[in-house]
Amino acid sequence: MKRVFVAELSGLLGQKVRICGWVFRYRPLAKTAFIILKDCTGTVQCVAAPAKVNDLALKLDDAVEIIGAARAEPRSKQGFEFDLAEIRVLNRSGHNLPFNSSADISGIGQETLLDYRPLALRNESVNATFQIQAEIVRGFREFLTSRRFTEIITSKIVAGGTEGGTNLFQLKYFERTAYLAQSPQFYKEYGVAGFERVFETGHVYRAEPHATSRHLTEYYSLDLEMGFIDSVEDVIQLERELLTHVFQAINGKFGEVLKAARQPELPSMLNVPIWEFGECLERLEKAHGRSDLVDDLDPEAERQLCALAEKENGVPAVFVLGFPLSARPFYTHPGRSPGASASFDLLFRGLEITTGGQRLHTRESLEAAIKGKGMKAESFEDHLRMFELGMPPHGGLAIGLERLTALILGISNIREATMYPRDRNRISP
């Protein structure tokens, strides 16, 4: 008998079918037993005669197969129940699980939830986190494909770093040394020379010795790069439209999840302002008396700027443009003001979620920038050669998926928005 999903039962009332899933809740009474079965599409209440289930010693989170028929039931939220005719246990759950998937897990420690990740993923709140995360990736891919971007897949084993070789994980690669990619930046630029507009979604690696609630050593990056731009503002405008598209989809599909997490509806990003870096420092000094920042923003400044932006524009977000060129990677294009770069960060709800900008696109300018950083141009010969192939003016950005997921749901620790987090202390499961 073909297996059907819970979501399909409303169209199969009265028909004998087979459903499979986990025992989400179980309530045996004297005359009737109630089993809430959960599969990847939802839950259904199964009604059984006690004789059908008593000898099975069912437990929560057992994997089971049930044969029966759905019956209309106006008192049910779904409008039907499932009358159980046969049941078979496919695999039993353990006797000493630290929690059950249907339990209130708010009091369960984070390490335990990670150690028993598959069980936690069946919990409605944890499951919703990663459903929203999947929607972000889907929306990112959908929007860019509609804008003539080509999805590329590039290597995560590289010969050197995109930022001068810092914070790299070293690998023994046969008879020589290789590294885990800290960014697909170079490959994205090569993609521009071949396709003009490209994007990639994939893991990147940073060997930074952090152990904080906002850092990971392996995170998932949503990257794009586009050619023939006139200025960095072209990249910023694309991101405004991209995030608006993604946020509208999440509002439509997961509005109830946002409410349950006590989070507001996601805003349109079309009118998020651009503030120059120097302007941001002036605003911080005027509003908060701060004069301690020089070439970057600290976490407190990011929160303060988002609060100022929300007060002025109604959205807690701002593009900070024109960071000092000396503090940005060598491939960054200079900005309009002396010493400034054509690069930006997008701050949203008090946290940086995007870094982007315009890139240098000629070999001569890149060589000069590399030497200006105190590095040897010969070490980048393979990279520089790609800029002799008609590389157009281009720019792009990268969005940290886990950070964005956490911000959307008001999650304070990024590990909770990472299915299997990798940080300074955890490399399993």
CSV table of C-alpha atoms in Angstrom, one decimal:
chain,number,residue,atom,x,y,z
A,1,MET,CA,0.0,0.0,0.0
A,2,LYS,CA,1.4,3.4,-1.0
A,3,ARG,CA,2.4,5.7,1.9
A,4,VAL,CA,0.6,9.0,2.0
A,5,PHE,CA,1.5,12.1,3.9
A,6,VAL,CA,-0.7,13.7,6.7
A,7,ALA,CA,-1.2,16.8,4.5
A,8,GLU,CA,-2.9,14.6,1.9
A,9,LEU,CA,-5.4,13.0,4.1
A,10,SER,CA,-8.1,15.7,3.8
A,11,GLY,CA,-8.6,14.6,0.1
A,12,LEU,CA,-8.7,10.9,0.9
A,13,LEU,CA,-11.5,10.7,3.5
A,14,GLY,CA,-12.9,7.2,3.8
A,15,GLN,CA,-10.1,5.6,1.9
A,16,LYS,CA,-7.8,3.0,3.4
A,17,VAL,CA,-4.3,4.3,3.3
A,18,ARG,CA,-0.9,3.9,5.0
A,19,ILE,CA,0.7,6.8,7.0
A,20,CYS,CA,4.1,6.8,8.7
A,21,GLY,CA,5.7,9.0,11.3
A,22,TRP,CA,6.6,9.4,14.9
A,23,VAL,CA,4.5,9.1,18.0
A,24,PHE,CA,4.3,12.7,18.9
A,25,ARG,CA,1.8,12.3,21.8
A,26,TYR,CA,0.1,9.2,23.2
A,27,ARG,CA,-3.0,9.0,25.5
A,28,PRO,CA,-4.3,5.5,26.2
A,29,LEU,CA,-7.7,5.5,27.9
A,30,ALA,CA,-10.0,2.7,29.0
A,31,LYS,CA,-12.1,2.6,25.9
A,32,THR,CA,-10.0,4.5,23.3
A,33,ALA,CA,-6.4,5.2,22.6
A,34,PHE,CA,-5.3,8.5,21.0
A,35,ILE,CA,-2.0,8.7,19.1
A,36,ILE,CA,-0.8,12.0,17.6
A,37,LEU,CA,1.3,11.0,14.6
A,38,LYS,CA,3.8,13.5,13.2
A,39,ASP,CA,5.4,13.4,9.8
A,40,CYS,CA,7.2,16.0,7.7
A,41,THR,CA,3.9,17.6,6.7
A,42,GLY,CA,2.1,17.9,10.0
A,43,THR,CA,0.2,15.9,12.7
A,44,VAL,CA,-3.0,13.9,12.8
A,45,GLN,CA,-4.9,12.4,15.7
A,46,CYS,CA,-5.3,8.7,15.3
A,47,VAL,CA,-8.1,6.9,17.1
A,48,ALA,CA,-7.6,3.2,18.1
A,49,ALA,CA,-9.3,0.5,20.1
A,50,PRO,CA,-7.1,-0.3,23.1
A,51,ALA,CA,-6.7,-3.9,21.9
A,52,LYS,CA,-4.9,-2.6,18.8
A,53,VAL,CA,-2.2,-0.9,20.7
A,54,ASN,CA,-2.0,-2.2,24.3
A,55,ASP,CA,0.5,-4.9,23.6
A,56,LEU,CA,2.9,-2.6,21.7
A,57,ALA,CA,4.1,-0.6,24.8
A,58,LEU,CA,4.2,2.5,22.6
A,59,LYS,CA,6.5,5.3,23.7
A,60,LEU,CA,6.8,8.9,22.5
A,61,ASP,CA,9.1,9.3,19.5
A,62,ASP,CA,8.7,5.7,18.3
A,63,ALA,CA,8.7,5.5,14.5
A,64,VAL,CA,5.5,3.8,13.4
A,65,GLU,CA,3.4,2.8,10.4
A,66,ILE,CA,-0.4,3.0,10.7
A,67,ILE,CA,-3.0,1.7,8.3
A,68,GLY,CA,-6.5,3.1,8.4
A,69,ALA,CA,-8.8,5.7,7.1
A,70,ALA,CA,-9.4,9.4,7.7
A,71,ARG,CA,-12.9,10.4,8.9
A,72,ALA,CA,-14.5,13.8,9.0
A,73,GLU,CA,-14.5,15.3,12.5
A,74,PRO,CA,-15.7,18.9,12.9
A,75,ARG,CA,-14.3,19.1,16.5
A,76,SER,CA,-10.7,18.6,15.1
A,77,LYS,CA,-8.7,21.6,14.0
A,78,GLN,CA,-7.9,19.8,10.8
A,79,GLY,CA,-11.5,18.7,10.3
A,80,PHE,CA,-10.8,15.0,10.4
A,81,GLU,CA,-9.3,12.2,12.5
A,82,PHE,CA,-7.7,8.9,11.5
A,83,ASP,CA,-9.3,5.6,12.5
A,84,LEU,CA,-6.5,3.1,13.1
A,85,ALA,CA,-6.9,-0.4,11.7
A,86,GLU,CA,-3.4,-1.7,12.0
A,87,ILE,CA,-0.1,-0.4,13.5
A,88,ARG,CA,3.5,-1.5,13.3
A,89,VAL,CA,6.5,-0.2,15.2
A,90,LEU,CA,9.3,0.5,12.7
A,91,ASN,CA,11.9,1.5,15.3
A,92,ARG,CA,11.6,2.2,19.0
A,93,SER,CA,12.9,5.3,20.7
A,94,GLY,CA,15.3,5.0,23.7
A,95,HIS,CA,14.1,4.5,27.3
A,96,ASN,CA,16.2,7.3,28.8
A,97,LEU,CA,15.9,10.2,26.3
A,98,PRO,CA,16.7,13.6,27.9
A,99,PHE,CA,13.5,15.1,26.4
A,100,ASN,CA,10.8,14.2,23.9
A,101,SER,CA,10.1,16.0,20.7
A,102,SER,CA,6.7,17.1,21.9
A,103,ALA,CA,7.9,18.5,25.2
A,104,ASP,CA,8.5,22.1,26.2
A,105,ILE,CA,12.2,22.3,25.7
A,106,SER,CA,12.7,25.8,27.0
A,107,GLY,CA,14.3,24.4,30.1
A,108,ILE,CA,16.6,22.0,28.2
A,109,GLY,CA,20.3,23.0,28.0
A,110,GLN,CA,21.7,24.0,24.6
A,111,GLU,CA,24.4,21.4,24.7
A,112,THR,CA,21.8,18.6,25.2
A,113,LEU,CA,19.7,19.9,22.3
A,114,LEU,CA,22.7,19.8,20.1
A,115,ASP,CA,23.8,16.4,21.3
A,116,TYR,CA,20.3,15.0,20.4
A,117,ARG,CA,19.8,17.2,17.4
A,118,PRO,CA,17.5,15.0,15.3
A,119,LEU,CA,15.1,14.7,18.3
A,120,ALA,CA,15.2,18.5,18.8
A,121,LEU,CA,14.4,19.0,15.1
A,122,ARG,CA,11.1,17.3,15.5
A,123,ASN,CA,10.1,19.8,18.2
A,124,GLU,CA,7.9,22.5,16.6
A,125,SER,CA,9.9,25.5,17.7
A,126,VAL,CA,13.2,24.1,16.6
A,127,ASN,CA,11.8,22.7,13.4
A,128,ALA,CA,10.3,26.1,12.5
A,129,THR,CA,13.7,27.8,12.9
A,130,PHE,CA,15.1,25.6,10.1
A,131,GLN,CA,12.0,25.8,8.0
A,132,ILE,CA,12.5,29.6,8.0
A,133,GLN,CA,16.2,29.2,7.3
A,134,ALA,CA,15.4,27.0,4.3
A,135,GLU,CA,12.9,29.7,3.1
A,136,ILE,CA,15.7,32.3,3.2
A,137,VAL,CA,17.9,30.2,1.0
A,138,ARG,CA,15.0,29.4,-1.4
A,139,GLY,CA,14.0,33.1,-1.6
A,140,PHE,CA,17.6,34.1,-2.2
A,141,ARG,CA,18.0,31.6,-5.0
A,142,GLU,CA,14.5,32.4,-6.5
A,143,PHE,CA,15.1,36.1,-6.6
A,144,LEU,CA,18.5,36.0,-8.1
A,145,THR,CA,17.6,33.5,-10.7
A,146,SER,CA,14.8,35.8,-11.8
A,147,ARG,CA,17.4,38.6,-12.2
A,148,ARG,CA,19.5,36.6,-14.6
A,149,PHE,CA,22.1,35.4,-12.1
A,150,THR,CA,23.7,31.9,-12.6
A,151,GLU,CA,24.2,29.7,-9.6
A,152,ILE,CA,27.8,28.5,-9.3
A,153,ILE,CA,29.4,25.8,-7.0
A,154,THR,CA,33.0,26.4,-6.2
A,155,SER,CA,35.8,24.5,-4.3
A,156,LYS,CA,36.2,24.9,-0.5
A,157,ILE,CA,39.8,23.6,-0.7
A,158,VAL,CA,42.1,26.5,-1.7
A,159,ALA,CA,45.7,27.3,-2.0
A,160,GLY,CA,45.5,30.6,-0.1
A,161,GLY,CA,43.3,33.1,1.6
A,162,THR,CA,41.2,35.8,0.0
A,163,GLU,CA,42.2,38.2,2.8
A,164,GLY,CA,45.9,37.8,2.8
A,165,GLY,CA,46.1,34.4,4.6
A,166,THR,CA,44.8,35.2,8.0
A,167,ASN,CA,42.4,33.1,10.0
A,168,LEU,CA,42.7,30.1,7.8
A,169,PHE,CA,42.2,26.4,8.6
A,170,GLN,CA,45.3,24.6,7.3
A,171,LEU,CA,45.0,21.1,5.6
A,172,LYS,CA,47.5,18.5,4.8
A,173,TYR,CA,46.9,18.1,1.1
A,174,PHE,CA,49.0,15.2,-0.1
A,175,GLU,CA,52.6,16.6,-0.3
A,176,ARG,CA,51.7,20.2,0.2
A,177,THR,CA,49.5,22.6,2.3
A,178,ALA,CA,46.0,23.7,1.4
A,179,TYR,CA,43.3,25.6,3.3
A,180,LEU,CA,39.6,25.7,3.8
A,181,ALA,CA,38.1,28.6,2.0
A,182,GLN,CA,37.2,31.6,4.1
A,183,SER,CA,35.1,33.1,1.3
A,184,PRO,CA,34.2,32.3,-2.3
A,185,GLN,CA,35.2,35.9,-3.2
A,186,PHE,CA,37.8,35.1,-5.9
A,187,TYR,CA,35.7,32.5,-7.5
A,188,LYS,CA,32.7,34.8,-7.6
A,189,GLU,CA,34.8,37.4,-9.4
A,190,TYR,CA,36.0,34.8,-11.9
A,191,GLY,CA,32.3,33.9,-12.3
A,192,VAL,CA,31.6,37.5,-13.3
A,193,ALA,CA,34.1,37.2,-16.0
A,194,GLY,CA,32.3,34.2,-17.4
A,195,PHE,CA,28.6,34.7,-16.6
A,196,GLU,CA,28.4,38.4,-15.6
A,197,ARG,CA,26.0,37.7,-12.7
A,198,VAL,CA,26.6,34.8,-10.3
A,199,PHE,CA,25.6,33.6,-6.8
A,200,GLU,CA,26.6,30.8,-4.5
A,201,THR,CA,25.3,29.3,-1.3
A,202,GLY,CA,27.8,27.3,0.7
A,203,HIS,CA,29.9,26.9,3.8
A,204,VAL,CA,32.9,29.1,4.5
A,205,TYR,CA,35.5,28.7,7.3
A,206,ARG,CA,37.1,31.2,9.6
A,207,ALA,CA,39.7,30.1,12.1
A,208,GLU,CA,38.9,32.9,14.5
A,209,PRO,CA,39.4,32.0,18.2
A,210,HIS,CA,36.0,33.4,19.2
A,211,ALA,CA,33.7,31.7,21.7
A,212,THR,CA,30.8,34.1,21.6
A,213,SER,CA,27.0,34.0,20.9
A,214,ARG,CA,27.5,35.5,17.4
A,215,HIS,CA,30.5,33.7,15.9
A,216,LEU,CA,31.0,30.4,14.2
A,217,THR,CA,34.1,28.8,12.6
A,218,GLU,CA,31.9,27.2,9.9
A,219,TYR,CA,28.9,29.2,8.7
A,220,TYR,CA,26.7,29.2,5.6
A,221,SER,CA,27.2,32.2,3.3
A,222,LEU,CA,24.8,33.6,0.7
A,223,ASP,CA,27.1,35.2,-1.8
A,224,LEU,CA,26.5,37.1,-5.0
A,225,GLU,CA,28.6,39.1,-7.5
A,226,MET,CA,27.4,41.2,-10.5
A,227,GLY,CA,29.3,42.8,-13.4
A,228,PHE,CA,29.0,46.0,-15.3
A,229,ILE,CA,27.9,48.0,-12.3
A,230,ASP,CA,28.1,51.8,-12.3
A,231,SER,CA,28.8,52.1,-8.5
A,232,VAL,CA,28.4,50.3,-5.2
A,233,GLU,CA,24.9,51.7,-4.9
A,234,ASP,CA,23.9,49.2,-7.6
A,235,VAL,CA,24.7,46.4,-5.2
A,236,ILE,CA,23.0,48.1,-2.3
A,237,GLN,CA,19.8,48.6,-4.3
A,238,LEU,CA,19.8,44.9,-5.4
A,239,GLU,CA,20.1,43.8,-1.8
A,240,ARG,CA,17.2,46.1,-0.8
A,241,GLU,CA,15.0,44.3,-3.3
A,242,LEU,CA,16.4,40.9,-2.6
A,243,LEU,CA,15.7,41.1,1.2
A,244,THR,CA,12.3,42.6,0.6
A,245,HIS,CA,11.4,39.6,-1.5
A,246,VAL,CA,12.7,37.1,1.0
A,247,PHE,CA,11.0,38.9,4.0
A,248,GLN,CA,7.6,39.0,2.2
A,249,ALA,CA,7.7,35.3,1.6
A,250,ILE,CA,8.6,34.6,5.3
A,251,ASN,CA,5.8,36.9,6.5
A,252,GLY,CA,3.3,35.1,4.2
A,253,LYS,CA,4.3,31.5,5.1
A,254,PHE,CA,5.5,31.8,8.7
A,255,GLY,CA,3.5,34.7,10.2
A,256,GLU,CA,2.2,32.4,13.0
A,257,VAL,CA,5.8,31.3,13.8
A,258,LEU,CA,6.9,34.9,14.1
A,259,LYS,CA,4.0,35.6,16.4
A,260,ALA,CA,4.8,32.6,18.6
A,261,ALA,CA,8.4,33.8,18.8
A,262,ARG,CA,7.1,37.3,19.7
A,263,GLN,CA,8.8,38.8,16.7
A,264,PRO,CA,7.3,41.6,14.5
A,265,GLU,CA,6.5,41.1,10.9
A,266,LEU,CA,9.6,41.6,8.7
A,267,PRO,CA,9.8,45.0,7.1
A,268,SER,CA,10.2,46.2,3.6
A,269,MET,CA,13.8,47.0,3.1
A,270,LEU,CA,13.3,49.2,0.0
A,271,ASN,CA,13.8,52.5,1.9
A,272,VAL,CA,16.7,51.4,4.2
A,273,PRO,CA,19.0,54.5,4.2
A,274,ILE,CA,22.7,54.7,3.3
A,275,TRP,CA,24.8,56.5,5.9
A,276,GLU,CA,28.4,57.2,5.2
A,277,PHE,CA,30.8,55.9,7.8
A,278,GLY,CA,31.9,59.3,8.9
A,279,GLU,CA,28.3,60.4,9.2
A,280,CYS,CA,27.7,57.3,11.4
A,281,LEU,CA,30.5,58.4,13.7
A,282,GLU,CA,29.0,61.9,13.9
A,283,ARG,CA,25.6,60.5,14.7
A,284,LEU,CA,27.0,58.3,17.4
A,285,GLU,CA,28.9,61.2,19.0
A,286,LYS,CA,25.8,63.4,18.9
A,287,ALA,CA,23.4,60.8,20.2
A,288,HIS,CA,25.6,58.9,22.6
A,289,GLY,CA,28.7,61.0,23.2
A,290,ARG,CA,30.9,58.4,21.6
A,291,SER,CA,34.3,59.4,20.2
A,292,ASP,CA,36.1,56.0,20.6
A,293,LEU,CA,35.6,54.6,17.1
A,294,VAL,CA,38.1,55.0,14.4
A,295,ASP,CA,38.1,52.5,11.5
A,296,ASP,CA,35.2,50.1,12.4
A,297,LEU,CA,32.1,49.7,14.4
A,298,ASP,CA,31.8,47.7,17.6
A,299,PRO,CA,28.6,45.7,18.5
A,300,GLU,CA,27.3,48.5,20.7
A,301,ALA,CA,27.6,51.0,17.8
A,302,GLU,CA,25.8,48.6,15.5
A,303,ARG,CA,22.9,48.4,18.0
A,304,GLN,CA,22.9,52.2,18.5
A,305,LEU,CA,22.9,52.9,14.7
A,306,CYS,CA,20.0,50.6,14.1
A,307,ALA,CA,18.0,52.3,16.9
A,308,LEU,CA,18.7,55.7,15.3
A,309,ALA,CA,17.7,54.4,11.9
A,310,GLU,CA,14.4,53.0,13.3
A,311,LYS,CA,13.6,56.2,15.0
A,312,GLU,CA,14.1,58.2,11.7
A,313,ASN,CA,12.8,55.7,9.1
A,314,GLY,CA,10.7,53.1,11.0
A,315,VAL,CA,13.0,50.2,10.1
A,316,PRO,CA,15.9,49.1,12.4
A,317,ALA,CA,18.4,48.8,9.5
A,318,VAL,CA,21.0,51.0,7.8
A,319,PHE,CA,23.6,50.5,5.1
A,320,VAL,CA,27.0,51.9,6.4
A,321,LEU,CA,29.0,52.9,3.4
A,322,GLY,CA,32.6,54.1,3.1
A,323,PHE,CA,34.6,52.2,5.7
A,324,PRO,CA,38.2,53.2,5.8
A,325,LEU,CA,40.0,51.6,2.9
A,326,SER,CA,42.9,50.6,5.1
A,327,ALA,CA,40.6,48.3,7.1
A,328,ARG,CA,39.1,46.5,4.1
A,329,PRO,CA,40.5,43.6,2.0
A,330,PHE,CA,43.0,44.5,-0.8
A,331,TYR,CA,40.4,43.9,-3.6
A,332,THR,CA,38.1,46.7,-2.3
A,333,HIS,CA,37.5,49.6,-4.7
A,334,PRO,CA,38.3,53.1,-3.3
A,335,GLY,CA,35.3,55.3,-2.4
A,336,ARG,CA,34.5,58.8,-3.4
A,337,SER,CA,36.1,60.4,-0.3
A,338,PRO,CA,39.9,60.3,0.3
A,339,GLY,CA,40.8,57.2,2.4
A,340,ALA,CA,37.3,55.7,2.1
A,341,SER,CA,36.3,52.5,0.5
A,342,ALA,CA,33.4,51.6,-1.8
A,343,SER,CA,32.3,49.0,0.7
A,344,PHE,CA,29.4,48.6,3.1
A,345,ASP,CA,27.9,46.7,5.9
A,346,LEU,CA,24.2,46.2,6.3
A,347,LEU,CA,23.1,46.4,9.9
A,348,PHE,CA,19.7,45.0,10.8
A,349,ARG,CA,18.2,44.8,14.3
A,350,GLY,CA,21.5,45.7,15.8
A,351,LEU,CA,23.8,43.3,14.0
A,352,GLU,CA,25.8,43.2,10.8
A,353,ILE,CA,24.3,40.7,8.5
A,354,THR,CA,26.0,41.7,5.2
A,355,THR,CA,29.4,42.9,4.0
A,356,GLY,CA,29.6,44.0,0.4
A,357,GLY,CA,31.0,46.5,-2.0
A,358,GLN,CA,32.6,47.3,-5.3
A,359,ARG,CA,35.8,45.5,-6.2
A,360,LEU,CA,38.9,46.5,-8.1
A,361,HIS,CA,38.7,45.1,-11.7
A,362,THR,CA,42.0,45.8,-13.3
A,363,ARG,CA,45.2,43.9,-12.8
A,364,GLU,CA,47.2,47.1,-12.3
A,365,SER,CA,45.0,48.4,-9.6
A,366,LEU,CA,45.0,45.0,-7.8
A,367,GLU,CA,48.8,44.7,-7.9
A,368,ALA,CA,49.1,48.2,-6.4
A,369,ALA,CA,46.6,47.4,-3.7
A,370,ILE,CA,48.4,44.1,-2.8
A,371,LYS,CA,51.7,45.8,-2.5
A,372,GLY,CA,50.1,48.6,-0.5
A,373,LYS,CA,49.0,45.9,2.0
A,374,GLY,CA,52.6,44.8,2.4
A,375,MET,CA,52.0,41.5,0.4
A,376,LYS,CA,53.8,40.1,-2.6
A,377,ALA,CA,52.0,40.4,-5.9
A,378,GLU,CA,53.7,37.2,-7.1
A,379,SER,CA,51.8,35.2,-4.5
A,380,PHE,CA,48.6,36.2,-6.2
A,381,GLU,CA,49.7,35.5,-9.8
A,382,ASP,CA,47.0,32.9,-10.5
A,383,HIS,CA,44.4,35.4,-9.3
A,384,LEU,CA,45.8,38.4,-11.1
A,385,ARG,CA,45.9,36.5,-14.4
A,386,MET,CA,42.1,36.3,-14.3
A,387,PHE,CA,41.9,40.1,-14.6
A,388,GLU,CA,43.5,40.0,-18.1
A,389,LEU,CA,40.4,38.3,-19.5
A,390,GLY,CA,38.1,41.4,-19.8
A,391,MET,CA,36.9,41.6,-16.2
A,392,PRO,CA,34.1,44.3,-16.0
A,393,PRO,CA,33.5,46.7,-13.1
A,394,HIS,CA,31.8,44.6,-10.5
A,395,GLY,CA,30.6,44.2,-6.9
A,396,GLY,CA,28.8,41.9,-4.6
A,397,LEU,CA,28.0,40.9,-1.1
A,398,ALA,CA,27.7,38.1,1.4
A,399,ILE,CA,24.9,37.4,3.9
A,400,GLY,CA,25.5,35.2,6.9
A,401,LEU,CA,22.5,32.8,6.9
A,402,GLU,CA,22.7,31.8,10.5
A,403,ARG,CA,22.9,35.4,11.7
A,404,LEU,CA,19.9,36.4,9.6
A,405,THR,CA,17.9,33.4,10.8
A,406,ALA,CA,18.6,34.3,14.4
A,407,LEU,CA,17.7,37.9,14.0
A,408,ILE,CA,14.4,37.1,12.3
A,409,LEU,CA,13.3,34.8,15.2
A,410,GLY,CA,14.9,36.8,18.1
A,411,ILE,CA,17.4,34.1,18.9
A,412,SER,CA,20.2,35.3,21.1
A,413,ASN,CA,22.7,32.6,20.4
A,414,ILE,CA,23.7,31.8,16.8
A,415,ARG,CA,24.2,28.2,17.6
A,416,GLU,CA,20.5,27.8,18.0
A,417,ALA,CA,20.1,28.9,14.4
A,418,THR,CA,22.8,26.4,13.2
A,419,MET,CA,21.8,22.8,12.7
A,420,TYR,CA,25.2,21.4,13.6
A,421,PRO,CA,27.3,24.3,14.8
A,422,ARG,CA,31.1,24.4,14.6
A,423,ASP,CA,32.8,26.7,16.9
A,424,ARG,CA,36.0,26.7,19.0
A,425,ASN,CA,34.6,24.0,21.3
A,426,ARG,CA,32.3,21.8,19.2
A,427,ILE,CA,33.0,19.6,16.2
A,428,SER,CA,30.3,16.9,16.8
A,429,PRO,CA,27.8,15.5,16.1
